[in-house]
Amino acid sequence: MREDADIESSSDRYAGRFAGPVGEWFLDVQARLTLQSLAGLSKGSRVLDVGGGHAQVAPALIAAGYAVTVVGSDPSCAHRLGPWLERGDCSYQTADLLSLPFAARQFDAVLCYRLIAHSIDWARLVGELCRVAGRRVVLDYPSRRSLNLVSDGLFLAKRQLEGGSTRRYLLFAPREIRREFERHGFEVATQKPQFLLPMVMHRFLRSAAFSRAIETPGRLVGLTRWFGSPVIVRADRTS
């Protein structure tokens, strides 16, 4: 089977889930934590964005001065990257995401967002990310240690609110992610949960200002650190 979950996340329909002030806030939080996770890499470092046709992080990486390559499972996944590709700000390649056409350690860092939770073989995917990363892998995952535990009960309401683009997804425990990285010679350095409340609840509220306000107490007292999701995890090569 071919890993092609990024076709949906690279679509205009999927991008509609991040339209408006609340969606912009989601992406701002994600970009800030992503750049924090890449701290220490010099400008010009080679960064591979696997399944990054959603164009959620590539623009921030480009603005930060990284040399960005995006790889997707289908030519259609390049659609939302059009402006940056036309200017030569990044490059795009179509490939099998479970058998990447790159040399071992070819990139300084490898990112993978919006993919692992829908992967047909998430462990193999992580192995490929680690293989082509020279120094660091950064990915996001929905945590089992969060309010995602009630996701099945919210699924129909979530699907209706998000215009039918919602998909079932896997939940992960932090130890599962950590152990898989360790199998490939990487050690988890940081885990940065993004939100305490499920994102669908913030979409329902339709107010970025109110969402920021109700997320603040959880951050201040440490609840987000323990129970937040999605989690942006950074793993560094140890061998």
PDB file of N, CA and C in Angstrom, residues 20-112:
ATOM      1  N   GLY A  20      -9.534  31.788   8.531  1.00  0.00           N
ATOM      2  CA  GLY A  20     -10.089  32.657   9.555  1.00  0.00           C
ATOM      3  C   GLY A  20      -9.148  32.851  10.733  1.00  0.00           C
ATOM      4  N   PRO A  21      -9.526  33.712  11.679  1.00  0.00           N
ATOM      5  CA  PRO A  21      -8.648  34.058  12.810  1.00  0.00           C
ATOM      6  C   PRO A  21      -8.254  32.863  13.670  1.00  0.00           C
ATOM      7  N   VAL A  22      -9.181  31.939  13.937  1.00  0.00           N
ATOM      8  CA  VAL A  22      -8.839  30.785  14.770  1.00  0.00           C
ATOM      9  C   VAL A  22      -7.826  29.899  14.047  1.00  0.00           C
ATOM     10  N   GLY A  23      -8.055  29.646  12.769  1.00  0.00           N
ATOM     11  CA  GLY A  23      -7.116  28.850  12.000  1.00  0.00           C
ATOM     12  C   GLY A  23      -5.746  29.498  11.911  1.00  0.00           C
ATOM     13  N   GLU A  24      -5.720  30.810  11.742  1.00  0.00           N
ATOM     14  CA  GLU A  24      -4.444  31.533  11.709  1.00  0.00           C
ATOM     15  C   GLU A  24      -3.723  31.413  13.043  1.00  0.00           C
ATOM     16  N   TRP A  25      -4.476  31.454  14.129  1.00  0.00           N
ATOM     17  CA  TRP A  25      -3.875  31.282  15.461  1.00  0.00           C
ATOM     18  C   TRP A  25      -3.283  29.885  15.596  1.00  0.00           C
ATOM     19  N   PHE A  26      -4.008  28.856  15.142  1.00  0.00           N
ATOM     20  CA  PHE A  26      -3.464  27.495  15.163  1.00  0.00           C
ATOM     21  C   PHE A  26      -2.101  27.454  14.470  1.00  0.00           C
ATOM     22  N   LEU A  27      -2.046  28.031  13.276  1.00  0.00           N
ATOM     23  CA  LEU A  27      -0.833  27.952  12.481  1.00  0.00           C
ATOM     24  C   LEU A  27       0.289  28.803  13.078  1.00  0.00           C
ATOM     25  N   ASP A  28      -0.059  29.918  13.703  1.00  0.00           N
ATOM     26  CA  ASP A  28       0.953  30.736  14.367  1.00  0.00           C
ATOM     27  C   ASP A  28       1.606  29.979  15.520  1.00  0.00           C
ATOM     28  N   VAL A  29       0.773  29.295  16.321  1.00  0.00           N
ATOM     29  CA  VAL A  29       1.307  28.499  17.427  1.00  0.00           C
ATOM     30  C   VAL A  29       2.209  27.396  16.889  1.00  0.00           C
ATOM     31  N   GLN A  30       1.744  26.715  15.858  1.00  0.00           N
ATOM     32  CA  GLN A  30       2.526  25.633  15.259  1.00  0.00           C
ATOM     33  C   GLN A  30       3.859  26.138  14.723  1.00  0.00           C
ATOM     34  N   ALA A  31       3.846  27.267  14.011  1.00  0.00           N
ATOM     35  CA  ALA A  31       5.080  27.815  13.440  1.00  0.00           C
ATOM     36  C   ALA A  31       6.058  28.218  14.526  1.00  0.00           C
ATOM     37  N   ARG A  32       5.549  28.848  15.583  1.00  0.00           N
ATOM     38  CA  ARG A  32       6.436  29.286  16.675  1.00  0.00           C
ATOM     39  C   ARG A  32       7.118  28.092  17.337  1.00  0.00           C
ATOM     40  N   LEU A  33       6.352  27.047  17.638  1.00  0.00           N
ATOM     41  CA  LEU A  33       6.932  25.878  18.287  1.00  0.00           C
ATOM     42  C   LEU A  33       7.855  25.106  17.345  1.00  0.00           C
ATOM     43  N   THR A  34       7.549  25.153  16.061  1.00  0.00           N
ATOM     44  CA  THR A  34       8.418  24.499  15.083  1.00  0.00           C
ATOM     45  C   THR A  34       9.781  25.163  15.031  1.00  0.00           C
ATOM     46  N   LEU A  35       9.789  26.477  14.960  1.00  0.00           N
ATOM     47  CA  LEU A  35      11.067  27.196  14.904  1.00  0.00           C
ATOM     48  C   LEU A  35      11.853  27.025  16.201  1.00  0.00           C
ATOM     49  N   GLN A  36      11.153  26.953  17.321  1.00  0.00           N
ATOM     50  CA  GLN A  36      11.835  26.657  18.583  1.00  0.00           C
ATOM     51  C   GLN A  36      12.498  25.279  18.524  1.00  0.00           C
ATOM     52  N   SER A  37      11.809  24.336  17.907  1.00  0.00           N
ATOM     53  CA  SER A  37      12.329  22.969  17.825  1.00  0.00           C
ATOM     54  C   SER A  37      13.527  22.864  16.888  1.00  0.00           C
ATOM     55  N   LEU A  38      13.698  23.839  16.004  1.00  0.00           N
ATOM     56  CA  LEU A  38      14.837  23.852  15.091  1.00  0.00           C
ATOM     57  C   LEU A  38      15.962  24.752  15.585  1.00  0.00           C
ATOM     58  N   ALA A  39      15.794  25.333  16.751  1.00  0.00           N
ATOM     59  CA  ALA A  39      16.815  26.244  17.298  1.00  0.00           C
ATOM     60  C   ALA A  39      18.166  25.534  17.370  1.00  0.00           C
ATOM     61  N   GLY A  40      19.192  26.267  16.973  1.00  0.00           N
ATOM     62  CA  GLY A  40      20.532  25.702  16.972  1.00  0.00           C
ATOM     63  C   GLY A  40      21.018  25.342  15.582  1.00  0.00           C
ATOM     64  N   LEU A  41      20.102  25.174  14.636  1.00  0.00           N
ATOM     65  CA  LEU A  41      20.498  24.941  13.254  1.00  0.00           C
ATOM     66  C   LEU A  41      20.800  26.283  12.590  1.00  0.00           C
ATOM     67  N   SER A  42      21.841  26.337  11.823  1.00  0.00           N
ATOM     68  CA  SER A  42      22.239  27.588  11.185  1.00  0.00           C
ATOM     69  C   SER A  42      21.385  27.868   9.959  1.00  0.00           C
ATOM     70  N   LYS A  43      21.345  29.143   9.559  1.00  0.00           N
ATOM     71  CA  LYS A  43      20.665  29.501   8.324  1.00  0.00           C
ATOM     72  C   LYS A  43      21.318  28.754   7.170  1.00  0.00           C
ATOM     73  N   GLY A  44      20.479  28.331   6.249  1.00  0.00           N
ATOM     74  CA  GLY A  44      20.983  27.545   5.133  1.00  0.00           C
ATOM     75  C   GLY A  44      20.980  26.053   5.382  1.00  0.00           C
ATOM     76  N   SER A  45      20.660  25.634   6.591  1.00  0.00           N
ATOM     77  CA  SER A  45      20.586  24.207   6.877  1.00  0.00           C
ATOM     78  C   SER A  45      19.520  23.563   5.991  1.00  0.00           C
ATOM     79  N   ARG A  46      19.773  22.348   5.574  1.00  0.00           N
ATOM     80  CA  ARG A  46      18.862  21.634   4.678  1.00  0.00           C
ATOM     81  C   ARG A  46      17.748  20.991   5.498  1.00  0.00           C
ATOM     82  N   VAL A  47      16.509  21.351   5.174  1.00  0.00           N
ATOM     83  CA  VAL A  47      15.347  20.842   5.899  1.00  0.00           C
ATOM     84  C   VAL A  47      14.397  20.169   4.906  1.00  0.00           C
ATOM     85  N   LEU A  48      14.022  18.945   5.217  1.00  0.00           N
ATOM     86  CA  LEU A  48      13.068  18.199   4.403  1.00  0.00           C
ATOM     87  C   LEU A  48      11.725  18.190   5.116  1.00  0.00           C
ATOM     88  N   ASP A  49      10.679  18.604   4.401  1.00  0.00           N
ATOM     89  CA  ASP A  49       9.320  18.630   4.938  1.00  0.00           C
ATOM     90  C   ASP A  49       8.534  17.503   4.269  1.00  0.00           C
ATOM     91  N   VAL A  50       8.368  16.396   4.991  1.00  0.00           N
ATOM     92  CA  VAL A  50       7.719  15.201   4.434  1.00  0.00           C
ATOM     93  C   VAL A  50       6.207  15.318   4.571  1.00  0.00           C
ATOM     94  N   GLY A  51       5.516  15.225   3.441  1.00  0.00           N
ATOM     95  CA  GLY A  51       4.069  15.408   3.448  1.00  0.00           C
ATOM     96  C   GLY A  51       3.668  16.853   3.653  1.00  0.00           C
ATOM     97  N   GLY A  52       4.565  17.781   3.343  1.00  0.00           N
ATOM     98  CA  GLY A  52       4.352  19.193   3.643  1.00  0.00           C
ATOM     99  C   GLY A  52       3.636  19.994   2.587  1.00  0.00           C
ATOM    100  N   GLY A  53       2.887  19.319   1.700  1.00  0.00           N
ATOM    101  CA  GLY A  53       2.144  20.051   0.679  1.00  0.00           C
ATOM    102  C   GLY A  53       1.037  20.917   1.231  1.00  0.00           C
ATOM    103  N   HIS A  54       0.701  20.752   2.500  1.00  0.00           N
ATOM    104  CA  HIS A  54      -0.291  21.630   3.131  1.00  0.00           C
ATOM    105  C   HIS A  54       0.217  23.060   3.272  1.00  0.00           C
ATOM    106  N   ALA A  55       1.532  23.252   3.105  1.00  0.00           N
ATOM    107  CA  ALA A  55       2.149  24.588   3.175  1.00  0.00           C
ATOM    108  C   ALA A  55       1.901  25.269   4.514  1.00  0.00           C
ATOM    109  N   GLN A  56       1.807  24.476   5.561  1.00  0.00           N
ATOM    110  CA  GLN A  56       1.589  25.045   6.889  1.00  0.00           C
ATOM    111  C   GLN A  56       2.890  25.481   7.550  1.00  0.00           C
ATOM    112  N   VAL A  57       3.988  24.801   7.254  1.00  0.00           N
ATOM    113  CA  VAL A  57       5.253  25.146   7.911  1.00  0.00           C
ATOM    114  C   VAL A  57       6.332  25.594   6.937  1.00  0.00           C
ATOM    115  N   ALA A  58       6.237  25.189   5.672  1.00  0.00           N
ATOM    116  CA  ALA A  58       7.277  25.560   4.715  1.00  0.00           C
ATOM    117  C   ALA A  58       7.512  27.069   4.635  1.00  0.00           C
ATOM    118  N   PRO A  59       6.458  27.923   4.590  1.00  0.00           N
ATOM    119  CA  PRO A  59       6.720  29.366   4.532  1.00  0.00           C
ATOM    120  C   PRO A  59       7.515  29.889   5.726  1.00  0.00           C
ATOM    121  N   ALA A  60       7.231  29.392   6.919  1.00  0.00           N
ATOM    122  CA  ALA A  60       7.983  29.830   8.104  1.00  0.00           C
ATOM    123  C   ALA A  60       9.428  29.358   8.030  1.00  0.00           C
ATOM    124  N   LEU A  61       9.644  28.156   7.518  1.00  0.00           N
ATOM    125  CA  LEU A  61      11.008  27.645   7.368  1.00  0.00           C
ATOM    126  C   LEU A  61      11.786  28.469   6.359  1.00  0.00           C
ATOM    127  N   ILE A  62      11.143  28.814   5.265  1.00  0.00           N
ATOM    128  CA  ILE A  62      11.782  29.632   4.235  1.00  0.00           C
ATOM    129  C   ILE A  62      12.143  30.998   4.799  1.00  0.00           C
ATOM    130  N   ALA A  63      11.196  31.621   5.513  1.00  0.00           N
ATOM    131  CA  ALA A  63      11.441  32.944   6.094  1.00  0.00           C
ATOM    132  C   ALA A  63      12.580  32.913   7.104  1.00  0.00           C
ATOM    133  N   ALA A  64      12.771  31.772   7.761  1.00  0.00           N
ATOM    134  CA  ALA A  64      13.850  31.645   8.754  1.00  0.00           C
ATOM    135  C   ALA A  64      15.203  31.380   8.108  1.00  0.00           C
ATOM    136  N   GLY A  65      15.210  31.194   6.793  1.00  0.00           N
ATOM    137  CA  GLY A  65      16.477  31.060   6.090  1.00  0.00           C
ATOM    138  C   GLY A  65      16.939  29.644   5.831  1.00  0.00           C
ATOM    139  N   TYR A  66      16.064  28.655   6.028  1.00  0.00           N
ATOM    140  CA  TYR A  66      16.450  27.270   5.772  1.00  0.00           C
ATOM    141  C   TYR A  66      16.293  26.928   4.289  1.00  0.00           C
ATOM    142  N   ALA A  67      17.082  25.966   3.832  1.00  0.00           N
ATOM    143  CA  ALA A  67      16.962  25.451   2.466  1.00  0.00           C
ATOM    144  C   ALA A  67      15.942  24.319   2.500  1.00  0.00           C
ATOM    145  N   VAL A  68      14.757  24.574   1.964  1.00  0.00           N
ATOM    146  CA  VAL A  68      13.614  23.696   2.184  1.00  0.00           C
ATOM    147  C   VAL A  68      13.310  22.851   0.951  1.00  0.00           C
ATOM    148  N   THR A  69      13.163  21.556   1.196  1.00  0.00           N
ATOM    149  CA  THR A  69      12.656  20.618   0.197  1.00  0.00           C
ATOM    150  C   THR A  69      11.393  19.993   0.749  1.00  0.00           C
ATOM    151  N   VAL A  70      10.338  19.986  -0.049  1.00  0.00           N
ATOM    152  CA  VAL A  70       9.076  19.345   0.341  1.00  0.00           C
ATOM    153  C   VAL A  70       8.901  18.093  -0.510  1.00  0.00           C
ATOM    154  N   VAL A  71       8.517  17.009   0.127  1.00  0.00           N
ATOM    155  CA  VAL A  71       8.259  15.783  -0.610  1.00  0.00           C
ATOM    156  C   VAL A  71       6.829  15.346  -0.335  1.00  0.00           C
ATOM    157  N   GLY A  72       6.114  14.970  -1.406  1.00  0.00           N
ATOM    158  CA  GLY A  72       4.734  14.526  -1.292  1.00  0.00           C
ATOM    159  C   GLY A  72       4.514  13.255  -2.078  1.00  0.00           C
ATOM    160  N   SER A  73       3.389  12.600  -1.824  1.00  0.00           N
ATOM    161  CA  SER A  73       3.119  11.311  -2.448  1.00  0.00           C
ATOM    162  C   SER A  73       2.537  11.414  -3.853  1.00  0.00           C
ATOM    163  N   ASP A  74       2.157  12.618  -4.266  1.00  0.00           N
ATOM    164  CA  ASP A  74       1.487  12.799  -5.556  1.00  0.00           C
ATOM    165  C   ASP A  74       1.799  14.200  -6.087  1.00  0.00           C
ATOM    166  N   PRO A  75       1.891  14.384  -7.393  1.00  0.00           N
ATOM    167  CA  PRO A  75       2.153  15.725  -7.931  1.00  0.00           C
ATOM    168  C   PRO A  75       1.138  16.770  -7.469  1.00  0.00           C
ATOM    169  N   SER A  76      -0.108  16.344  -7.219  1.00  0.00           N
ATOM    170  CA  SER A  76      -1.134  17.288  -6.779  1.00  0.00           C
ATOM    171  C   SER A  76      -0.809  17.913  -5.430  1.00  0.00           C
ATOM    172  N   CYS A  77       0.052  17.271  -4.660  1.00  0.00           N
ATOM    173  CA  CYS A  77       0.385  17.777  -3.330  1.00  0.00           C
ATOM    174  C   CYS A  77       1.228  19.051  -3.377  1.00  0.00           C
ATOM    175  N   ALA A  78       1.717  19.410  -4.557  1.00  0.00           N
ATOM    176  CA  ALA A  78       2.508  20.635  -4.687  1.00  0.00           C
ATOM    177  C   ALA A  78       1.643  21.866  -4.898  1.00  0.00           C
ATOM    178  N   HIS A  79       0.335  21.672  -5.076  1.00  0.00           N
ATOM    179  CA  HIS A  79      -0.559  22.760  -5.476  1.00  0.00           C
ATOM    180  C   HIS A  79      -0.461  23.973  -4.558  1.00  0.00           C
ATOM    181  N   ARG A  80      -0.546  23.784  -3.265  1.00  0.00           N
ATOM    182  CA  ARG A  80      -0.586  24.914  -2.336  1.00  0.00           C
ATOM    183  C   ARG A  80       0.782  25.558  -2.130  1.00  0.00           C
ATOM    184  N   LEU A  81       1.817  24.949  -2.636  1.00  0.00           N
ATOM    185  CA  LEU A  81       3.169  25.507  -2.546  1.00  0.00           C
ATOM    186  C   LEU A  81       3.503  26.381  -3.747  1.00  0.00           C
ATOM    187  N   GLY A  82       2.542  26.548  -4.654  1.00  0.00           N
ATOM    188  CA  GLY A  82       2.788  27.237  -5.909  1.00  0.00           C
ATOM    189  C   GLY A  82       3.580  28.533  -5.823  1.00  0.00           C
ATOM    190  N   PRO A  83       3.164  29.507  -5.014  1.00  0.00           N
ATOM    191  CA  PRO A  83       3.887  30.786  -4.972  1.00  0.00           C
ATOM    192  C   PRO A  83       5.352  30.644  -4.577  1.00  0.00           C
ATOM    193  N   TRP A  84       5.653  29.778  -3.644  1.00  0.00           N
ATOM    194  CA  TRP A  84       7.028  29.601  -3.176  1.00  0.00           C
ATOM    195  C   TRP A  84       7.861  28.826  -4.194  1.00  0.00           C
ATOM    196  N   LEU A  85       7.233  27.874  -4.885  1.00  0.00           N
ATOM    197  CA  LEU A  85       7.936  27.136  -5.925  1.00  0.00           C
ATOM    198  C   LEU A  85       8.246  28.037  -7.112  1.00  0.00           C
ATOM    199  N   GLU A  86       7.308  28.896  -7.467  1.00  0.00           N
ATOM    200  CA  GLU A  86       7.515  29.799  -8.602  1.00  0.00           C
ATOM    201  C   GLU A  86       8.661  30.765  -8.343  1.00  0.00           C
ATOM    202  N   ARG A  87       8.828  31.172  -7.106  1.00  0.00           N
ATOM    203  CA  ARG A  87       9.921  32.096  -6.754  1.00  0.00           C
ATOM    204  C   ARG A  87      11.235  31.363  -6.502  1.00  0.00           C
ATOM    205  N   GLY A  88      11.199  30.057  -6.494  1.00  0.00           N
ATOM    206  CA  GLY A  88      12.408  29.299  -6.220  1.00  0.00           C
ATOM    207  C   GLY A  88      12.791  29.279  -4.756  1.00  0.00           C
ATOM    208  N   ASP A  89      11.827  29.559  -3.881  1.00  0.00           N
ATOM    209  CA  ASP A  89      12.120  29.595  -2.444  1.00  0.00           C
ATOM    210  C   ASP A  89      12.285  28.206  -1.843  1.00  0.00           C
ATOM    211  N   CYS A  90      11.696  27.190  -2.494  1.00  0.00           N
ATOM    212  CA  CYS A  90      11.836  25.820  -2.033  1.00  0.00           C
ATOM    213  C   CYS A  90      11.717  24.905  -3.238  1.00  0.00           C
ATOM    214  N   SER A  91      11.946  23.635  -3.037  1.00  0.00           N
ATOM    215  CA  SER A  91      11.789  22.660  -4.110  1.00  0.00           C
ATOM    216  C   SER A  91      10.794  21.602  -3.681  1.00  0.00           C
ATOM    217  N   TYR A  92      10.232  20.909  -4.678  1.00  0.00           N
ATOM    218  CA  TYR A  92       9.235  19.870  -4.403  1.00  0.00           C
ATOM    219  C   TYR A  92       9.577  18.622  -5.190  1.00  0.00           C
ATOM    220  N   GLN A  93       9.337  17.467  -4.563  1.00  0.00           N
ATOM    221  CA  GLN A  93       9.584  16.196  -5.224  1.00  0.00           C
ATOM    222  C   GLN A  93       8.479  15.209  -4.865  1.00  0.00           C
ATOM    223  N   THR A  94       8.009  14.462  -5.844  1.00  0.00           N
ATOM    224  CA  THR A  94       7.022  13.406  -5.612  1.00  0.00           C
ATOM    225  C   THR A  94       7.764  12.097  -5.374  1.00  0.00           C
ATOM    226  N   ALA A  95       7.357  11.376  -4.325  1.00  0.00           N
ATOM    227  CA  ALA A  95       8.074  10.147  -3.991  1.00  0.00           C
ATOM    228  C   ALA A  95       7.213   9.257  -3.107  1.00  0.00           C
ATOM    229  N   ASP A  96       7.670   8.028  -2.928  1.00  0.00           N
ATOM    230  CA  ASP A  96       7.080   7.107  -1.974  1.00  0.00           C
ATOM    231  C   ASP A  96       7.530   7.549  -0.580  1.00  0.00           C
ATOM    232  N   LEU A  97       6.606   7.977   0.249  1.00  0.00           N
ATOM    233  CA  LEU A  97       6.971   8.527   1.549  1.00  0.00           C
ATOM    234  C   LEU A  97       7.502   7.472   2.512  1.00  0.00           C
ATOM    235  N   LEU A  98       7.273   6.215   2.204  1.00  0.00           N
ATOM    236  CA  LEU A  98       7.806   5.135   3.039  1.00  0.00           C
ATOM    237  C   LEU A  98       9.114   4.574   2.487  1.00  0.00           C
ATOM    238  N   SER A  99       9.589   5.155   1.398  1.00  0.00           N
ATOM    239  CA  SER A  99      10.878   4.776   0.819  1.00  0.00           C
ATOM    240  C   SER A  99      11.449   6.014   0.130  1.00  0.00           C
ATOM    241  N   LEU A 100      11.880   6.949   0.917  1.00  0.00           N
ATOM    242  CA  LEU A 100      12.294   8.254   0.412  1.00  0.00           C
ATOM    243  C   LEU A 100      13.532   8.140  -0.482  1.00  0.00           C
ATOM    244  N   PRO A 101      13.557   8.872  -1.596  1.00  0.00           N
ATOM    245  CA  PRO A 101      14.663   8.755  -2.562  1.00  0.00           C
ATOM    246  C   PRO A 101      15.850   9.646  -2.207  1.00  0.00           C
ATOM    247  N   PHE A 102      16.249   9.597  -0.956  1.00  0.00           N
ATOM    248  CA  PHE A 102      17.348  10.441  -0.482  1.00  0.00           C
ATOM    249  C   PHE A 102      18.374   9.577   0.237  1.00  0.00           C
ATOM    250  N   ALA A 103      19.590  10.073   0.252  1.00  0.00           N
ATOM    251  CA  ALA A 103      20.669   9.349   0.925  1.00  0.00           C
ATOM    252  C   ALA A 103      20.521   9.436   2.438  1.00  0.00           C
ATOM    253  N   ALA A 104      21.124   8.520   3.133  1.00  0.00           N
ATOM    254  CA  ALA A 104      21.122   8.544   4.590  1.00  0.00           C
ATOM    255  C   ALA A 104      21.751   9.852   5.080  1.00  0.00           C
ATOM    256  N   ARG A 105      21.095  10.497   6.014  1.00  0.00           N
ATOM    257  CA  ARG A 105      21.584  11.738   6.645  1.00  0.00           C
ATOM    258  C   ARG A 105      21.771  12.875   5.648  1.00  0.00           C
ATOM    259  N   GLN A 106      20.984  12.870   4.584  1.00  0.00           N
ATOM    260  CA  GLN A 106      21.148  13.899   3.545  1.00  0.00           C
ATOM    261  C   GLN A 106      20.710  15.275   4.019  1.00  0.00           C
ATOM    262  N   PHE A 107      19.761  15.326   4.967  1.00  0.00           N
ATOM    263  CA  PHE A 107      19.232  16.610   5.438  1.00  0.00           C
ATOM    264  C   PHE A 107      19.634  16.848   6.893  1.00  0.00           C
ATOM    265  N   ASP A 108      19.799  18.110   7.226  1.00  0.00           N
ATOM    266  CA  ASP A 108      20.126  18.448   8.611  1.00  0.00           C
ATOM    267  C   ASP A 108      18.949  18.153   9.527  1.00  0.00           C
ATOM    268  N   ALA A 109      17.750  18.446   9.056  1.00  0.00           N
ATOM    269  CA  ALA A 109      16.547  18.198   9.852  1.00  0.00           C
ATOM    270  C   ALA A 109      15.430  17.737   8.933  1.00  0.00           C
ATOM    271  N   VAL A 110      14.548  16.910   9.478  1.00  0.00           N
ATOM    272  CA  VAL A 110      13.394  16.409   8.737  1.00  0.00           C
ATOM    273  C   VAL A 110      12.144  16.686   9.555  1.00  0.00           C
ATOM    274  N   LEU A 111      11.123  17.274   8.915  1.00  0.00           N
ATOM    275  CA  LEU A 111       9.850  17.561   9.559  1.00  0.00           C
ATOM    276  C   LEU A 111       8.760  16.701   8.948  1.00  0.00           C
ATOM    277  N   CYS A 112       7.750  16.418   9.742  1.00  0.00           N
ATOM    278  CA  CYS A 112       6.604  15.662   9.230  1.00  0.00           C
ATOM    279  C   CYS A 112       5.380  16.003  10.063  1.00  0.00           C
TER     280      CYS A 112
END
